[in-house]
Coordinates of C-alpha atoms and ligand atoms in Angstrom, one line a residue:
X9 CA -0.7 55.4 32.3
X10 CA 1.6 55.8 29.0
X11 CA -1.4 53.6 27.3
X12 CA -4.0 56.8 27.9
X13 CA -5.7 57.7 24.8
X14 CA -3.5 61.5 24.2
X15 CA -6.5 64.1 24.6
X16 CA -5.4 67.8 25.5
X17 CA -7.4 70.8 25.6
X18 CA -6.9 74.3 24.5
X19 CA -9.1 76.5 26.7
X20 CA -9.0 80.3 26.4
X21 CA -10.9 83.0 28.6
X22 CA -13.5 85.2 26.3
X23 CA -11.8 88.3 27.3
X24 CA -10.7 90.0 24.4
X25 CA -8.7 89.2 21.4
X26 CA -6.6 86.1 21.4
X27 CA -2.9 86.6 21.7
X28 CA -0.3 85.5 19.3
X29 CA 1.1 83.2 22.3
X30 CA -2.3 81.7 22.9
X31 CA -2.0 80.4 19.2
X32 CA 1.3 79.1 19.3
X33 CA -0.1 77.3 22.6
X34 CA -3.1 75.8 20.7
X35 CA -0.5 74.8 17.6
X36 CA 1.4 73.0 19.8
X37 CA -1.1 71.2 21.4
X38 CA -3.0 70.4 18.2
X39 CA 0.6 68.6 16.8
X40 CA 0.9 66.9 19.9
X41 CA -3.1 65.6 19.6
X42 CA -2.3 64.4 15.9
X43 CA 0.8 63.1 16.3
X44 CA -0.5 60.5 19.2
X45 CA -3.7 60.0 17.5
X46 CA -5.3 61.8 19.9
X47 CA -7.9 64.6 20.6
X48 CA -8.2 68.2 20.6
X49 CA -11.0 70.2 22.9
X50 CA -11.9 73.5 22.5
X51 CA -13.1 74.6 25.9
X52 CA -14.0 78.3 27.2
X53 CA -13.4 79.1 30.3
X54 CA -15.5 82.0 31.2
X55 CA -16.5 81.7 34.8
X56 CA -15.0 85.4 35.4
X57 CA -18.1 86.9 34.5
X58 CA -16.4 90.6 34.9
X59 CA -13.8 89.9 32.5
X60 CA -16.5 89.1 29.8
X61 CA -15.9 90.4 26.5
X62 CA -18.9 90.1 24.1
X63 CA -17.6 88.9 20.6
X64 CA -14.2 87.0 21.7
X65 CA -15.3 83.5 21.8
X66 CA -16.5 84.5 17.9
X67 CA -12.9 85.7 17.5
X68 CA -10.9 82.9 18.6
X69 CA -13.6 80.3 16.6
X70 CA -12.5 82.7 13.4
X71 CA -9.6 82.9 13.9
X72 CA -8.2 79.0 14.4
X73 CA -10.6 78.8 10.9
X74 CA -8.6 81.1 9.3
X75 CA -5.5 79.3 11.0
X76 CA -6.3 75.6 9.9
X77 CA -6.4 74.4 13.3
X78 CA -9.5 72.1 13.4
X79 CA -10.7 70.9 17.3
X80 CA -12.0 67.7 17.2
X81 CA -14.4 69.1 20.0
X82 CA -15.9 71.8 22.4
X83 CA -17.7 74.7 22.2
X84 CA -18.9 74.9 18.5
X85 CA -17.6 71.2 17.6
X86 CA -20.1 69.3 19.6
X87 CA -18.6 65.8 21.5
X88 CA -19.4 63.7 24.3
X89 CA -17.9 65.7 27.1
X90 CA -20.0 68.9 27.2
X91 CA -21.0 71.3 27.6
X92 CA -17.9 73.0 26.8
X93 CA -18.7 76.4 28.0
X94 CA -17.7 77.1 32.0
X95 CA -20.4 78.9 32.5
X96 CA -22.8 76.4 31.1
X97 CA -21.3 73.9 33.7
X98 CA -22.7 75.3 37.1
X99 CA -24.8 72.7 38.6
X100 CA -21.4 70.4 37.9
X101 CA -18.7 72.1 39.6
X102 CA -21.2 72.9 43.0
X103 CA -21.4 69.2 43.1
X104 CA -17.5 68.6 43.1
X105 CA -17.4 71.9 45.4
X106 CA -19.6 70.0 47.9
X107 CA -17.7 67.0 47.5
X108 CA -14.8 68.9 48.5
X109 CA -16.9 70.3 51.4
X110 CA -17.9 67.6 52.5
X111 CA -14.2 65.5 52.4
X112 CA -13.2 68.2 54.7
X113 CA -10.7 69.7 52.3
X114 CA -12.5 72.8 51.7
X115 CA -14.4 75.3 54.1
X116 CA -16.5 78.0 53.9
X117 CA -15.9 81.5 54.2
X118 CA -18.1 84.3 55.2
X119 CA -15.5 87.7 55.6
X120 CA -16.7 90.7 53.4
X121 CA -14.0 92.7 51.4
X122 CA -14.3 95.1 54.0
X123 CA -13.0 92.2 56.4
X124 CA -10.4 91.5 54.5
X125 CA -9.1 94.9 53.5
X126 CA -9.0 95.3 57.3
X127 CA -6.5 92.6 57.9
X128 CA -4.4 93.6 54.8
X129 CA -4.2 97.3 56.5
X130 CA -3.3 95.4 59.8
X131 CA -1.1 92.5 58.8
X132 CA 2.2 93.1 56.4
X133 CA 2.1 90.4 53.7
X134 CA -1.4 89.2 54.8
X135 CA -2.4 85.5 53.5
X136 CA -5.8 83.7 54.2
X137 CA -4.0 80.6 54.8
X138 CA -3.2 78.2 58.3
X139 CA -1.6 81.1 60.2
X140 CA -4.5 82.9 59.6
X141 CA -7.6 81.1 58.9
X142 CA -8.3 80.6 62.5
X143 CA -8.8 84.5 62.8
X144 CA -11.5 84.8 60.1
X145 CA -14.9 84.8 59.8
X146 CA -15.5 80.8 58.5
X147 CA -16.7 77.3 58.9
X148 CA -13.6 76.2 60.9
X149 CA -14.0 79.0 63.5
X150 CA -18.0 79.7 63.4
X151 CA -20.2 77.0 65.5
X152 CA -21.7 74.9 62.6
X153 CA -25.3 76.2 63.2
X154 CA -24.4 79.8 62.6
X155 CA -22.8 78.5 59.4
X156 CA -26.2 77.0 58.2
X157 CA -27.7 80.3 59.5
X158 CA -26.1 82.6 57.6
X159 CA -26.0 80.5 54.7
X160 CA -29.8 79.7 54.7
X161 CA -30.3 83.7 55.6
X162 CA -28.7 83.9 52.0
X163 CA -26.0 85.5 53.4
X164 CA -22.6 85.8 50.3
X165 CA -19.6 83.3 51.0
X166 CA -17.0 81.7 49.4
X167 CA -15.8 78.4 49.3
X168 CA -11.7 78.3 50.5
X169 CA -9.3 75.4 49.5
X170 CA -7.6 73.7 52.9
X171 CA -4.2 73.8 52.2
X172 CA -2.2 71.5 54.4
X173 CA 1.0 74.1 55.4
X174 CA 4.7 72.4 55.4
X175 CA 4.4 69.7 53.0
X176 CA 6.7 69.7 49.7
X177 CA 4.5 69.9 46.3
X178 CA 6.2 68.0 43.4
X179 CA 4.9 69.1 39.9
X180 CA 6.2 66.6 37.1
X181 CA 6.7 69.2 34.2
X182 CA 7.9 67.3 30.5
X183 CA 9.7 70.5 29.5
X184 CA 10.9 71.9 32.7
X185 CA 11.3 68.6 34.9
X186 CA 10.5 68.4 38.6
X187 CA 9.6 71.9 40.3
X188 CA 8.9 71.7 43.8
X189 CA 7.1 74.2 45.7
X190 CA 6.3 74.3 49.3
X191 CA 2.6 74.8 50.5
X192 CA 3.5 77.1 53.0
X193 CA 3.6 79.6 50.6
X194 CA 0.4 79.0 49.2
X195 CA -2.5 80.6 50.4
X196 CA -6.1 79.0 51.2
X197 CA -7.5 80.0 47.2
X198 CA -11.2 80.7 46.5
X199 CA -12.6 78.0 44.3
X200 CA -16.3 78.8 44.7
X201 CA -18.4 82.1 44.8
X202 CA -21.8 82.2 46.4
X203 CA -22.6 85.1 44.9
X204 CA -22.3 84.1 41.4
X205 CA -23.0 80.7 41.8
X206 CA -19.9 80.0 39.6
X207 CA -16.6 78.6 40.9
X208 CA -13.5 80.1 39.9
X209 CA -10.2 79.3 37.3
X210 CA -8.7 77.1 39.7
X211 CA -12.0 74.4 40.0
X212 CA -13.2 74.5 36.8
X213 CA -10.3 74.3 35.2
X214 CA -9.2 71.0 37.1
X215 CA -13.0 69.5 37.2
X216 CA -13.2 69.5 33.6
X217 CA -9.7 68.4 32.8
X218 CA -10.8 65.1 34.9
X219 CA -14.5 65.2 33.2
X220 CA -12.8 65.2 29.7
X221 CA -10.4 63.2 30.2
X222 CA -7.6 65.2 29.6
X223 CA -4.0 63.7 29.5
X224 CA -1.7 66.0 29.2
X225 CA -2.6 70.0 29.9
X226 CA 0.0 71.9 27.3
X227 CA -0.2 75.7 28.7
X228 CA 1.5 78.9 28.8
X229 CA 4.3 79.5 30.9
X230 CA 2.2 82.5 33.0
X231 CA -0.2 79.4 34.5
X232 CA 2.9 77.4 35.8
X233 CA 2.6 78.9 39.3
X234 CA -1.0 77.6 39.9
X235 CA 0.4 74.1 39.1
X236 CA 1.2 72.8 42.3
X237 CA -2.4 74.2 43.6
X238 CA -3.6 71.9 40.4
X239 CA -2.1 68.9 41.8
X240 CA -3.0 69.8 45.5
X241 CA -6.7 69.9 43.7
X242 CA -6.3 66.3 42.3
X243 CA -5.1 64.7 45.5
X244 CA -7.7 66.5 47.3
X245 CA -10.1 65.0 45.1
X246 CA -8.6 61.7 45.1
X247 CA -7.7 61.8 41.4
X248 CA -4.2 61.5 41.3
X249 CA -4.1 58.2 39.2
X250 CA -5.6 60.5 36.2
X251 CA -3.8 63.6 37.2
X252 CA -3.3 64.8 33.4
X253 CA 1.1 65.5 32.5
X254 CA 2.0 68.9 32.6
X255 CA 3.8 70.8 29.9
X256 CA 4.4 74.9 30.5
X257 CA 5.9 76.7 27.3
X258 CA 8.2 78.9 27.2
X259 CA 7.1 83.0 27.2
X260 CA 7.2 84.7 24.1
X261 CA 10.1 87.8 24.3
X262 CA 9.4 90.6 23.3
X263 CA 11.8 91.7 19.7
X264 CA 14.1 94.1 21.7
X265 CA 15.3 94.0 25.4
X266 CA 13.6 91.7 28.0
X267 CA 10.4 91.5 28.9
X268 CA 7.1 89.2 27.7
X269 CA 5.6 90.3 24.5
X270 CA 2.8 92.7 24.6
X271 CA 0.4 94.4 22.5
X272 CA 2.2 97.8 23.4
X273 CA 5.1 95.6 21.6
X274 CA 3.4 95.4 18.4
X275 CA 2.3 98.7 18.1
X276 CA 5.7 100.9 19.0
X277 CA 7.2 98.4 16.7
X278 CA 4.7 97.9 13.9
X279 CA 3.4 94.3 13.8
X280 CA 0.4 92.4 14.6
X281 CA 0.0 90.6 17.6
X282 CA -3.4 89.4 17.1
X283 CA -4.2 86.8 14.6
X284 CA -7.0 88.6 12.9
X285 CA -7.7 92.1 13.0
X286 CA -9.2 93.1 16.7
X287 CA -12.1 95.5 16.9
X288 CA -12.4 96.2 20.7
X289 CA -15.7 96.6 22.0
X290 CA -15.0 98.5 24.7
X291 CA -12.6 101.2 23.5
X292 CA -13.4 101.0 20.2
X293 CA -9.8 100.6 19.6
X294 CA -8.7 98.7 16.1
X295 CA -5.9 96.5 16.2
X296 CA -3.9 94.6 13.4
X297 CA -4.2 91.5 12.8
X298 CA -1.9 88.5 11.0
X299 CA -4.8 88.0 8.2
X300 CA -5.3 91.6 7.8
X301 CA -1.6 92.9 7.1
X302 CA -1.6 89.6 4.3
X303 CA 0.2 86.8 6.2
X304 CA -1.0 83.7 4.8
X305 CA -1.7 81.8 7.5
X306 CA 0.2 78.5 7.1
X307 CA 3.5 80.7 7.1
X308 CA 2.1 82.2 10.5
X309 CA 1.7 78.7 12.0
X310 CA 5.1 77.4 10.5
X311 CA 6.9 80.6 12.3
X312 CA 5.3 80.0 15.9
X313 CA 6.2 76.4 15.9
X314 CA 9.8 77.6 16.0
X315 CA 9.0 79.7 19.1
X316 CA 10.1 77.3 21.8
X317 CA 10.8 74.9 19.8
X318 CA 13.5 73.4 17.2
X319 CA 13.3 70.4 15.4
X320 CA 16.9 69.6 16.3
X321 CA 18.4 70.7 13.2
X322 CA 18.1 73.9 11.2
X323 CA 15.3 73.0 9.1
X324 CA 13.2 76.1 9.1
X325 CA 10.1 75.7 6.3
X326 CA 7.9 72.8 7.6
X327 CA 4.6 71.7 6.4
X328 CA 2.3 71.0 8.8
X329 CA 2.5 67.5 8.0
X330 CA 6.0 67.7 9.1
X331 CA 5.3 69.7 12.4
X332 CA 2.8 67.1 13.3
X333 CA 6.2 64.0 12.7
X334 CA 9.0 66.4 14.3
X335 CA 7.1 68.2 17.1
X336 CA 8.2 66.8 20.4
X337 CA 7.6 68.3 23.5
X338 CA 10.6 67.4 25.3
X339 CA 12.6 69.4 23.0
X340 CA 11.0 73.0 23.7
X341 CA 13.0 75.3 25.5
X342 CA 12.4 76.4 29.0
X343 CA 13.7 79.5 28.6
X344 CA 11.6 82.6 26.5
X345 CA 11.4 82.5 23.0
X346 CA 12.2 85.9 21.6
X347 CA 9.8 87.0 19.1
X348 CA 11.4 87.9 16.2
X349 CA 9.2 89.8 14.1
X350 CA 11.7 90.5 10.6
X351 CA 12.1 86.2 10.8
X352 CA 8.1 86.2 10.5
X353 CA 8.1 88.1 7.1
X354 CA 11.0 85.9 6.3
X355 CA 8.5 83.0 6.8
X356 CA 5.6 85.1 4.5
X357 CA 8.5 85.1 1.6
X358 CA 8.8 81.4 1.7
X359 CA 5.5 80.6 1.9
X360 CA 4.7 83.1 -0.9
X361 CA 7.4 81.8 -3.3
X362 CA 6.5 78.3 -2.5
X363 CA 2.5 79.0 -3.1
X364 CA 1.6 78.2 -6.5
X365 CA 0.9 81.0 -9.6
X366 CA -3.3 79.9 -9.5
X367 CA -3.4 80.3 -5.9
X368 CA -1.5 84.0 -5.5
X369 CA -3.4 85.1 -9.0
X370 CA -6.3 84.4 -6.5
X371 CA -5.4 86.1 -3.9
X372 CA -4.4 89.6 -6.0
X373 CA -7.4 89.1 -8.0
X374 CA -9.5 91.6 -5.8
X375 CA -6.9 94.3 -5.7
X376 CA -6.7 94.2 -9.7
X377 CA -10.5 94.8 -9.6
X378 CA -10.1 97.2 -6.8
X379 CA -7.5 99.2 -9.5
X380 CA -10.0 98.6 -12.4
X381 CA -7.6 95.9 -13.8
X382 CA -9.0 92.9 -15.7
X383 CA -6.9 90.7 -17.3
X384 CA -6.7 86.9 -18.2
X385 CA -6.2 84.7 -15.3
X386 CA -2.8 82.9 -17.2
X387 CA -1.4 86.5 -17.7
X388 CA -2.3 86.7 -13.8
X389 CA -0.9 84.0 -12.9
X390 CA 2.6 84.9 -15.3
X391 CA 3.0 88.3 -13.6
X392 CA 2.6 86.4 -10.4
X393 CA 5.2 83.7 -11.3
X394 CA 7.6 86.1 -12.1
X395 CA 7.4 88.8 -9.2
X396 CA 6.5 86.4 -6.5
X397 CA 10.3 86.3 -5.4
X398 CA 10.2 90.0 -5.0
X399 CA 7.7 90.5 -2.2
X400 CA 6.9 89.3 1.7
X401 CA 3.5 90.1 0.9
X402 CA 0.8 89.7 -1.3
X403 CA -0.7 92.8 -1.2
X404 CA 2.7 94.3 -2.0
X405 CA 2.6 91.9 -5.1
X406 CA 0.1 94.6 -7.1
X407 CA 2.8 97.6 -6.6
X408 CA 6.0 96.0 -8.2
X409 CA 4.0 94.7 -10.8
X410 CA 1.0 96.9 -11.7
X411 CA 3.7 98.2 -14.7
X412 CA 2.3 94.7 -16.4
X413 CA -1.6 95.8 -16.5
X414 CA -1.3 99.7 -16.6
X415 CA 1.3 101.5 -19.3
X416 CA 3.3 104.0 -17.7
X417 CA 2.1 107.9 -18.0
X418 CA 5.1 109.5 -16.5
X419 CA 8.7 108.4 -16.6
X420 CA 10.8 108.8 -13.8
X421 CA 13.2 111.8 -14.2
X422 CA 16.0 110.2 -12.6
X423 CA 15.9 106.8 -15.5
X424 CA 15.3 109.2 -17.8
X425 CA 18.0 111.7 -16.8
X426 CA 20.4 108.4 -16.4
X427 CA 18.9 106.2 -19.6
X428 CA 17.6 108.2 -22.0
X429 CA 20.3 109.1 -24.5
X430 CA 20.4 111.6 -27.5
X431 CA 20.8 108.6 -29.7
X432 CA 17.2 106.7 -27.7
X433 CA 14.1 107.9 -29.7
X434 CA 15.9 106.8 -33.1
X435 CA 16.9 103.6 -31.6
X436 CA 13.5 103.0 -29.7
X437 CA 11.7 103.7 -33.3
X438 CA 13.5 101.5 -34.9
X439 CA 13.2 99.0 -32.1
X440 CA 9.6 99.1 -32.7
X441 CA 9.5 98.4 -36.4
X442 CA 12.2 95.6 -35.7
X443 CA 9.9 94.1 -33.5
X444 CA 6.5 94.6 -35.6
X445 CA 8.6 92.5 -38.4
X446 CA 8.9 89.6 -35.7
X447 CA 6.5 86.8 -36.3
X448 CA 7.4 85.2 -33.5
X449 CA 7.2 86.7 -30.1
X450 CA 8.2 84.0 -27.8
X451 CA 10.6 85.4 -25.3
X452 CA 13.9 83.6 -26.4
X453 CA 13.2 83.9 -30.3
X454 CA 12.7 87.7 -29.5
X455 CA 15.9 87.3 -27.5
X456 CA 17.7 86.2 -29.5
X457 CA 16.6 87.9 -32.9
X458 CA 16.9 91.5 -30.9
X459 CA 20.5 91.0 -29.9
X460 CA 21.3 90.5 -33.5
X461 CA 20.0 93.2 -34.5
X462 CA 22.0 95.4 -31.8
X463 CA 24.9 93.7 -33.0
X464 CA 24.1 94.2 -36.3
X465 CA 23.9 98.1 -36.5
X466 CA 26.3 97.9 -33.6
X467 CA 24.4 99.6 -31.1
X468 CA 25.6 99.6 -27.3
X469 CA 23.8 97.2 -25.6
X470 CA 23.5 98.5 -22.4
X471 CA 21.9 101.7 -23.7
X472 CA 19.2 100.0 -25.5
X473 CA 18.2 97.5 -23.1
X474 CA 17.8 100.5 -20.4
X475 CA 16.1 102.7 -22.8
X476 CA 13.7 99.6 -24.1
X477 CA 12.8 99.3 -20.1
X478 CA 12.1 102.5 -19.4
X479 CA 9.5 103.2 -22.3
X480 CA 7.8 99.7 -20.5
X481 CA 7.9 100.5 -17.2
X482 CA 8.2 103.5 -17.1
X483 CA 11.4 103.4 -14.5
X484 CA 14.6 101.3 -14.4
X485 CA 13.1 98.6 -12.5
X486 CA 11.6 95.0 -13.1
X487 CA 12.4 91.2 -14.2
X488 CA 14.4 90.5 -17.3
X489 CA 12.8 92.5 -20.4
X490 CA 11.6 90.0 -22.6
X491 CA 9.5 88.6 -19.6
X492 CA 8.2 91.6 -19.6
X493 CA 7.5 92.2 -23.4
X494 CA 5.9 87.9 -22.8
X495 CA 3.1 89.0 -20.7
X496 CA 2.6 92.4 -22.5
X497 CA 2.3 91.2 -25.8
X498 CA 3.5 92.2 -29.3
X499 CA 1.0 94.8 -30.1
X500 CA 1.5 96.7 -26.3
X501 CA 5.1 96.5 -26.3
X502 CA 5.2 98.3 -29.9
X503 CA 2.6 101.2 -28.1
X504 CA 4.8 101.4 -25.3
X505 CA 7.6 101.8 -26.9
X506 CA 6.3 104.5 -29.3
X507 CA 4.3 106.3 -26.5
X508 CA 7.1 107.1 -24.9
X509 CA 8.8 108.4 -27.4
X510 CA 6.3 110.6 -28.1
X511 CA 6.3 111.6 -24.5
X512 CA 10.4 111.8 -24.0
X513 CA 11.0 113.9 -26.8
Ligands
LIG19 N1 -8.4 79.8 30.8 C1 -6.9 79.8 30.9 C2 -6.4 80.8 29.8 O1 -7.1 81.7 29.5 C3 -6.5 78.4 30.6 C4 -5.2 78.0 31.3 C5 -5.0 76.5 31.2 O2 -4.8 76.1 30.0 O3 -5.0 75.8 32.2 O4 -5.3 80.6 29.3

């Protein structure tokens, strides 16, 4: 067993956008897959015909592009193993649905929902199960040739899991150890539908994990109650050998009080919960997305893989090379991760400061153009350098430092009112012709060279230096001035200076 090649699966429904949990659940199976050298399947499971949304499975594919999560294969990826898509699997899963049949493990069930609405109405707590089988309408209590009368009169039936009542279900779970759940409480599930022709979550789900070979299933903490009717599947099947290791995550919190995350979360509180932005077919509804509201995505990543888990010390930035060495399963927690939405910028800062000048240039290079802007990609890539610091995101990158590529027209009363002395337009003037003299314009020559001259006509510094920023930028904000006057140039730092003169007096 511990030699089986690692191969996990990450295998959403199509019905609607993907949750921010779902991705963490595919991150932390893809560093599990790498980290053994293993394999990563991208499977849909879309038997549920009436929960179809048209456009998910696009969604999700987009997404984990956007993401940087590659599947080594599934839908999309091609591989050995497929199809990939449930639905595309039918003839399959009515062969292991016969086998069941016909091992005696399963039965067919003919009652209506009329039937069984009945015997809710009649019986508290109602369960299709051993008490109650032998009441219904089914293989166990009908004479076997009314069974293949009504099913050769195409009559609709489903096909019901026997579940042996009293016996003591032992789920091995990595993160939350042993759980052990009695089958008593379980009731007699549907795993096929005539009517359809398609089995449902339970089958599919465990026929493919044994088609593909899958080792270990790494899921959400919302599927760890159908676990022990997994591993009743397996037995029933006579798979146990290759029953896959189980692994439930933790539930993501939501920010404030108790209670799983939900959309309703991200919009009372103002943050995605969707990886991409979500146009819903159905309502029409728009929501946020991660890319949309200028996460980079590597930050995004990075965040969620501290959402359950810790690398046992309180390194916080990772690269994903390091995820893929420090992940371990056995160290996520069992109980909820609370989703702390401020820690997520936090992770956008980082990763914004630690991106290079080229790359963020890039990225605020459309928002220039969208602002009529054009300027030389190393005077970009400067004004990036130096603001970078200053922002969680990039889009916020063009309003603390559009003061580089557009001169101020109005000066903010307040600066003014605070910096702009009696004694300012004489000084600024003669600023300016100080400056025009400089042959050099390098920011520590200029430095230098203008301090003397304060000093020299013994000027108060403070007063110039406020005054010399706010005929830049208009307002009494922004890096260290002769960063400023660097990227602007001798020749604009002279017309700013004199323009607002002109304008302040
Ligand atoms: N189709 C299930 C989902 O939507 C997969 C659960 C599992 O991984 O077993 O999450």
């Amino acid at each position: 067993m511990s030699e089986r090649k690692v191969r996990v699966r990450f295998a959403p429904s199509p019905t609607g956008a993907l949750h921010i949990g779902g991705v963490r659940t595919a991150l932390y199976n893809y560093l599990f897959a790498r980290q053994h050298g293993g394999e990563l399947i991208f499977r849909i499971e879309d038997t549920d015909s009436n929960r179809f949304v048209p456009g998910a499975e696009e969604y999700i594919l987009e997404s984990f592009k956007w993401l940087g999560i590659p599947f080594d294969e599934g839908v999309s990826f091609g591989g050995e193993y497929g199809p990939y898509r449930q639905s595309e699997r039918k003839e399959i899963y009515k062969e292991y649905v016969d086998l069941l049949l016909s091992k005696g493990k399963a039965y067919i069930a003919f009652d209506t929902p009329e039937e069984l609405e009945a015997k809710r109405a009649e019986i508290a707590n109602f369960q299709y199960d051993a008490t109650t089988r032998d009441s219904m309408c089914n293989s166990l209590t009908l004479p076997a040739e009314e069974v293949k009368r009504r099913m050769d009169a195409g009559d609709t039936y489903v096909v019901r899991f026997k579940i042996e009542p009293g016996e003591d279900v032992h789920v091995q779970d990595i993160i939350r150890g042993e759980v052990v759940i009695n089958s008593s409480i379980l009731d007699d599930k549907v795993l096929y539908k005539s009517a359809d022709g398609l089995p449902t979550y339970h089958l599919a789900n465990i026929v493919d994990d044994h088609l593909m070979l899958v080792s270990h299933v790494i899921r959400g903490e919302e599927w760890l109650p159908s676990a022990p009717l997994h591993v009743l599947l397996y037995r029933a099947f006579g798979w146990e050998d290759t029953m896959p290791a189980f692994a439930h995550l933790p539930l993501l919190l939501k920010p404030d009080g108790n209670g799983k995350l939900s959309k309703r979360d991200g919009d009372r509180l103002g943050f995605p919960v969707f990886p991409l932005e979500w146009h819903d077919p159905k309502t029409g509804d728009v929501s946020s997305g991660y890319r949309e509201s200028g996460y980079l995505p590597e930050a995004v990543l990075n965040f969620l893989a501290l959402l359950g888990w810790n690398p046992g010390n309180d390194q916080e930035v990772m690269s994903m090379d390091e995820l893929v060495q420090l992940f371990n399963l056995h160290r996520c927690s069992k109980s909820g991760a609370k989703f702390d939405y401020e820690k997520g910028k936090w992770f956008n800062h980082e990763y914004i400061v630690r991106t290079d000048n080229t790359t963020l240039a890039g990225l605020l290079l459309p928002t220039l153009k969208e602002n009529g802007v054009e300027a030389p990609m190393a005077t970009i890539e400067k004004v990036v350098g130096l603001m970078k610091e200053r922002v969680n995101f990039v889009k916020e990158l063009w309003e603390v430092s559009k003061f580089f590529f557009v001169a101020p027209t109005a000066y903010d009363e307040k600066t003014v009112k605070k910096r702009w002395k009696e004694e300012s337009p004489a000084q600024m003037l003669a600023l300016a012709d100080f400056l025009e003299g400089l042959t050099d314009f390098s920011p520590a020559y200029q430095e230098e060279q203008v301090m003397a001259w304060i000093a020299q006509h013994e000027y108060h510094m403070g007063n110039v230096m406020n005054a010399f920023r706010l005929t830049l930028v208009g307002e009494g904000k922004g890096p260290h001035i002769f960063d400023i006057t660097d990227v602007l140039g001798k020749e604009e730092t002279i017309a700013r200076i004199r323009r607002a003169v002109t304008a302040l007096s």
